[in-house]
Amino acid sequence: MYQTQIESVLQGTSYKDWEFALMPHPSAQSKFKRCLDIVGSLVGLLILAIAFVPIAIAIKLDSPGPIFFSQERYGLRGRPFHIWKFRSMVNDAEKLKSLVDNEADGLIFKNKNDFRVTRVGRILRSTSLDELPQFWNVFMGDMSLVGTRPPTADEVAKYNKRHWQRLNVKPGLTGEWQVNGRSHVKDFEKIVDLDLQYQNNWHPLYDLQLIFKTIYVILGRVGAF
């Protein structure tokens, strides 16, 4: 089914072209990477279990709505899956999106002072605690600890062949973008450059390097909003 969705958004591109654009990267078939993902996600889920109650209480006291936020994203070779996060915005955020100016260039949406983000949400985002539930996505195999930023459906619908190449790897909790500027990188083409840089530089131990860099970035709250 998802392959049909891919074909529909790649109208005008030959079958050979889009098939080439979605060739799996070696990292997607690496047993070491998958073992690292399983071990890392179990550690992350343990941290989630410890942090869940205080975070859930804070979210509920701050604004009405669910504790978790789920959204369809696209992963390896364009496969759709539902990503999980702690809710950091008001409950009807999607309906209010048209009222927010996009400060980014290209196919991403960023606004440093987005009024939809709650008070607790800003803390969760600056500390990356909002992403703790994604360790479940990693454990289930939809995501990896390290990869590309998982795109939304409206973003994927505008992809060209170059953009599709970023989906040759699994989406990740972290990656080149997160350790090289995060939200300060507002040009989508620059993000694509970083994603393709990851694919060119990847080797089994490269993920460990990016994980350690990510810990440093998170502790220093570098580039997050």
Tab-separated table of C-alpha atoms in Angstrom:
chain	number	residue	atom	x	y	z
A	1	MET	CA	0.000	0.000	0.000
A	2	TYR	CA	2.696	2.486	0.946
A	3	GLN	CA	4.509	1.835	-2.341
A	4	THR	CA	1.379	2.978	-4.167
A	5	GLN	CA	1.465	6.178	-2.106
A	6	ILE	CA	5.071	6.715	-3.123
A	7	GLU	CA	4.279	6.289	-6.797
A	8	SER	CA	1.418	8.769	-6.519
A	9	VAL	CA	3.664	11.525	-5.168
A	10	LEU	CA	6.345	10.833	-7.751
A	11	GLN	CA	4.178	11.395	-10.789
A	12	GLY	CA	6.251	12.457	-13.753
A	13	THR	CA	9.292	10.508	-12.558
A	14	SER	CA	10.121	7.241	-14.286
A	15	TYR	CA	9.878	3.998	-12.315
A	16	LYS	CA	13.606	3.438	-12.774
A	17	ASP	CA	14.422	6.869	-11.319
A	18	TRP	CA	12.363	6.597	-8.137
A	19	GLU	CA	13.359	2.981	-7.578
A	20	PHE	CA	17.013	4.059	-7.691
A	21	ALA	CA	16.281	6.916	-5.308
A	22	LEU	CA	14.945	4.420	-2.752
A	23	MET	CA	17.762	1.876	-2.799
A	24	PRO	CA	18.444	0.878	0.842
A	25	HIS	CA	21.685	2.158	2.338
A	26	PRO	CA	24.012	-0.506	3.874
A	27	SER	CA	23.203	0.871	7.348
A	28	ALA	CA	19.598	-0.266	6.908
A	29	GLN	CA	20.800	-3.870	6.734
A	30	SER	CA	23.520	-3.677	9.387
A	31	LYS	CA	23.040	-6.208	12.215
A	32	PHE	CA	25.386	-4.200	14.442
A	33	LYS	CA	23.294	-1.074	13.950
A	34	ARG	CA	20.103	-2.970	14.756
A	35	CYS	CA	21.646	-4.469	17.907
A	36	LEU	CA	22.766	-0.982	18.942
A	37	ASP	CA	19.225	0.273	18.338
A	38	ILE	CA	17.701	-2.471	20.501
A	39	VAL	CA	20.101	-1.931	23.390
A	40	GLY	CA	19.814	1.851	23.158
A	41	SER	CA	16.029	1.795	22.930
A	42	LEU	CA	15.753	-0.438	26.011
A	43	VAL	CA	17.877	2.038	27.962
A	44	GLY	CA	15.744	4.876	26.594
A	45	LEU	CA	12.502	3.126	27.521
A	46	LEU	CA	13.813	2.676	31.063
A	47	ILE	CA	14.488	6.434	31.239
A	48	LEU	CA	10.996	7.021	29.808
A	49	ALA	CA	9.445	4.852	32.519
A	50	ILE	CA	11.235	6.844	35.226
A	51	ALA	CA	10.394	10.242	33.748
A	52	PHE	CA	6.853	9.452	32.594
A	53	VAL	CA	4.845	10.335	35.720
A	54	PRO	CA	6.327	13.817	36.399
A	55	ILE	CA	6.257	14.734	32.702
A	56	ALA	CA	2.684	13.502	32.268
A	57	ILE	CA	1.511	15.468	35.317
A	58	ALA	CA	3.247	18.636	34.073
A	59	ILE	CA	1.671	18.325	30.616
A	60	LYS	CA	-1.811	17.803	32.055
A	61	LEU	CA	-1.536	20.711	34.494
A	62	ASP	CA	-0.196	23.039	31.814
A	63	SER	CA	-2.829	22.561	29.105
A	64	PRO	CA	-5.828	20.366	28.280
A	65	GLY	CA	-5.297	17.474	25.905
A	66	PRO	CA	-3.567	14.100	25.659
A	67	ILE	CA	-0.148	13.333	27.101
A	68	PHE	CA	1.194	11.926	23.865
A	69	PHE	CA	1.247	13.319	20.344
A	70	SER	CA	1.226	10.925	17.386
A	71	GLN	CA	1.673	11.807	13.733
A	72	GLU	CA	2.197	9.896	10.505
A	73	ARG	CA	5.738	10.172	9.228
A	74	TYR	CA	7.673	8.503	6.417
A	75	GLY	CA	10.605	6.191	7.070
A	76	LEU	CA	12.912	3.826	5.210
A	77	ARG	CA	12.062	3.688	1.498
A	78	GLY	CA	8.993	5.850	2.104
A	79	ARG	CA	7.268	3.484	4.511
A	80	PRO	CA	4.675	5.346	6.657
A	81	PHE	CA	4.616	4.889	10.411
A	82	HIS	CA	3.278	6.765	13.434
A	83	ILE	CA	5.827	8.654	15.467
A	84	TRP	CA	5.298	9.218	19.196
A	85	LYS	CA	6.235	12.238	21.288
A	86	PHE	CA	5.195	13.902	24.505
A	87	ARG	CA	2.740	16.640	23.536
A	88	SER	CA	4.500	20.009	23.545
A	89	MET	CA	1.840	22.097	21.793
A	90	VAL	CA	-1.765	23.049	22.448
A	91	ASN	CA	-4.273	20.348	21.570
A	92	ASP	CA	-5.516	21.963	18.324
A	93	ALA	CA	-2.053	22.936	17.077
A	94	GLU	CA	-2.527	21.601	13.550
A	95	LYS	CA	-5.615	23.755	13.018
A	96	LEU	CA	-3.651	26.836	14.114
A	97	LYS	CA	-0.604	26.166	11.934
A	98	SER	CA	-1.765	28.578	9.231
A	99	LEU	CA	-1.525	31.433	11.762
A	100	VAL	CA	2.202	30.863	12.309
A	101	ASP	CA	4.863	32.293	10.002
A	102	ASN	CA	7.376	29.804	8.663
A	103	GLU	CA	10.902	31.045	9.383
A	104	ALA	CA	12.553	28.186	7.486
A	105	ASP	CA	13.403	27.841	3.808
A	106	GLY	CA	12.135	24.932	1.762
A	107	LEU	CA	10.079	21.938	2.824
A	108	ILE	CA	10.344	22.266	6.608
A	109	PHE	CA	8.417	24.378	9.102
A	110	LYS	CA	10.162	26.266	11.905
A	111	ASN	CA	9.219	29.220	14.102
A	112	LYS	CA	11.283	30.063	17.175
A	113	ASN	CA	8.391	31.836	18.914
A	114	ASP	CA	5.567	29.518	17.848
A	115	PHE	CA	2.645	30.504	20.106
A	116	ARG	CA	1.248	26.963	19.920
A	117	VAL	CA	4.068	25.601	22.066
A	118	THR	CA	3.051	25.362	25.722
A	119	ARG	CA	5.179	26.461	28.687
A	120	VAL	CA	5.975	22.872	29.604
A	121	GLY	CA	6.416	22.124	25.926
A	122	ARG	CA	9.254	24.628	25.623
A	123	ILE	CA	11.084	22.911	28.463
A	124	LEU	CA	10.490	19.498	26.943
A	125	ARG	CA	11.768	20.656	23.569
A	126	SER	CA	14.863	22.449	24.863
A	127	THR	CA	15.853	19.318	26.800
A	128	SER	CA	14.660	16.887	24.073
A	129	LEU	CA	12.516	15.123	26.685
A	130	ASP	CA	9.560	15.364	24.305
A	131	GLU	CA	11.272	12.767	22.117
A	132	LEU	CA	11.628	10.062	24.782
A	133	PRO	CA	8.574	8.098	23.503
A	134	GLN	CA	10.368	7.667	20.174
A	135	PHE	CA	12.526	4.998	21.813
A	136	TRP	CA	9.450	2.813	21.283
A	137	ASN	CA	9.620	3.575	17.548
A	138	VAL	CA	13.291	2.559	17.618
A	139	PHE	CA	12.555	-0.653	19.501
A	140	MET	CA	9.828	-1.578	17.001
A	141	GLY	CA	12.212	-0.996	14.085
A	142	ASP	CA	10.459	1.974	12.450
A	143	MET	CA	13.300	4.263	13.503
A	144	SER	CA	16.946	4.040	14.455
A	145	LEU	CA	18.949	5.803	17.152
A	146	VAL	CA	20.815	7.584	14.340
A	147	GLY	CA	19.450	8.482	10.926
A	148	THR	CA	17.559	11.233	9.142
A	149	ARG	CA	14.775	13.494	10.396
A	150	PRO	CA	11.457	11.677	9.691
A	151	PRO	CA	9.427	13.788	7.237
A	152	THR	CA	5.686	14.440	7.233
A	153	ALA	CA	3.318	13.456	4.418
A	154	ASP	CA	2.920	17.011	3.085
A	155	GLU	CA	6.704	17.349	2.933
A	156	VAL	CA	7.194	14.049	1.103
A	157	ALA	CA	4.541	15.003	-1.452
A	158	LYS	CA	6.892	17.765	-2.676
A	159	TYR	CA	10.094	15.718	-2.783
A	160	ASN	CA	12.271	15.508	-5.859
A	161	LYS	CA	14.667	12.656	-6.615
A	162	ARG	CA	17.484	14.139	-4.514
A	163	HIS	CA	15.216	14.543	-1.499
A	164	TRP	CA	14.056	10.927	-1.705
A	165	GLN	CA	17.621	9.739	-1.194
A	166	ARG	CA	17.461	10.817	2.442
A	167	LEU	CA	14.951	7.998	2.976
A	168	ASN	CA	17.508	5.355	2.003
A	169	VAL	CA	18.223	5.088	5.739
A	170	LYS	CA	15.862	4.707	8.663
A	171	PRO	CA	14.789	7.949	10.346
A	172	GLY	CA	16.658	8.550	13.582
A	173	LEU	CA	16.303	10.089	17.005
A	174	THR	CA	19.479	11.939	16.177
A	175	GLY	CA	21.746	12.483	13.188
A	176	GLU	CA	24.007	14.942	11.422
A	177	TRP	CA	21.332	17.652	11.565
A	178	GLN	CA	20.860	17.349	15.325
A	179	VAL	CA	24.576	17.610	16.112
A	180	ASN	CA	25.276	20.328	13.547
A	181	GLY	CA	22.872	23.091	14.477
A	182	ARG	CA	19.464	21.482	15.078
A	183	SER	CA	16.795	24.173	14.876
A	184	HIS	CA	19.339	26.809	13.851
A	185	VAL	CA	19.621	25.048	10.482
A	186	LYS	CA	16.582	26.484	8.708
A	187	ASP	CA	17.392	25.628	5.091
A	188	PHE	CA	15.855	22.320	4.025
A	189	GLU	CA	18.480	21.781	1.326
A	190	LYS	CA	21.189	22.090	3.986
A	191	ILE	CA	19.408	19.406	6.015
A	192	VAL	CA	19.350	17.165	2.948
A	193	ASP	CA	23.087	17.813	2.507
A	194	LEU	CA	23.674	16.691	6.099
A	195	ASP	CA	21.522	13.589	5.622
A	196	LEU	CA	23.463	12.577	2.525
A	197	GLN	CA	26.698	13.372	4.362
A	198	TYR	CA	25.669	10.822	6.985
A	199	GLN	CA	25.168	8.192	4.313
A	200	ASN	CA	28.584	8.916	2.805
A	201	ASN	CA	30.382	8.879	6.173
A	202	TRP	CA	28.557	5.951	7.757
A	203	HIS	CA	30.345	2.965	9.217
A	204	PRO	CA	29.224	0.848	12.212
A	205	LEU	CA	31.093	2.955	14.776
A	206	TYR	CA	30.003	6.266	13.226
A	207	ASP	CA	26.611	5.980	14.938
A	208	LEU	CA	28.356	5.801	18.313
A	209	GLN	CA	30.260	8.998	17.521
A	210	LEU	CA	27.038	10.845	16.695
A	211	ILE	CA	25.301	9.476	19.814
A	212	PHE	CA	28.063	10.839	22.062
A	213	LYS	CA	27.946	14.187	20.228
A	214	THR	CA	24.172	14.240	20.705
A	215	ILE	CA	24.511	13.782	24.469
A	216	TYR	CA	26.840	16.792	24.544
A	217	VAL	CA	24.409	18.871	22.455
A	218	ILE	CA	21.405	17.920	24.620
A	219	LEU	CA	23.192	18.645	27.912
A	220	GLY	CA	24.263	22.003	26.528
A	221	ARG	CA	20.771	22.666	25.079
A	222	VAL	CA	22.411	23.694	21.828
A	223	GLY	CA	20.114	24.748	18.986
A	224	ALA	CA	16.805	23.478	20.390
A	225	PHE	CA	13.507	25.387	20.570
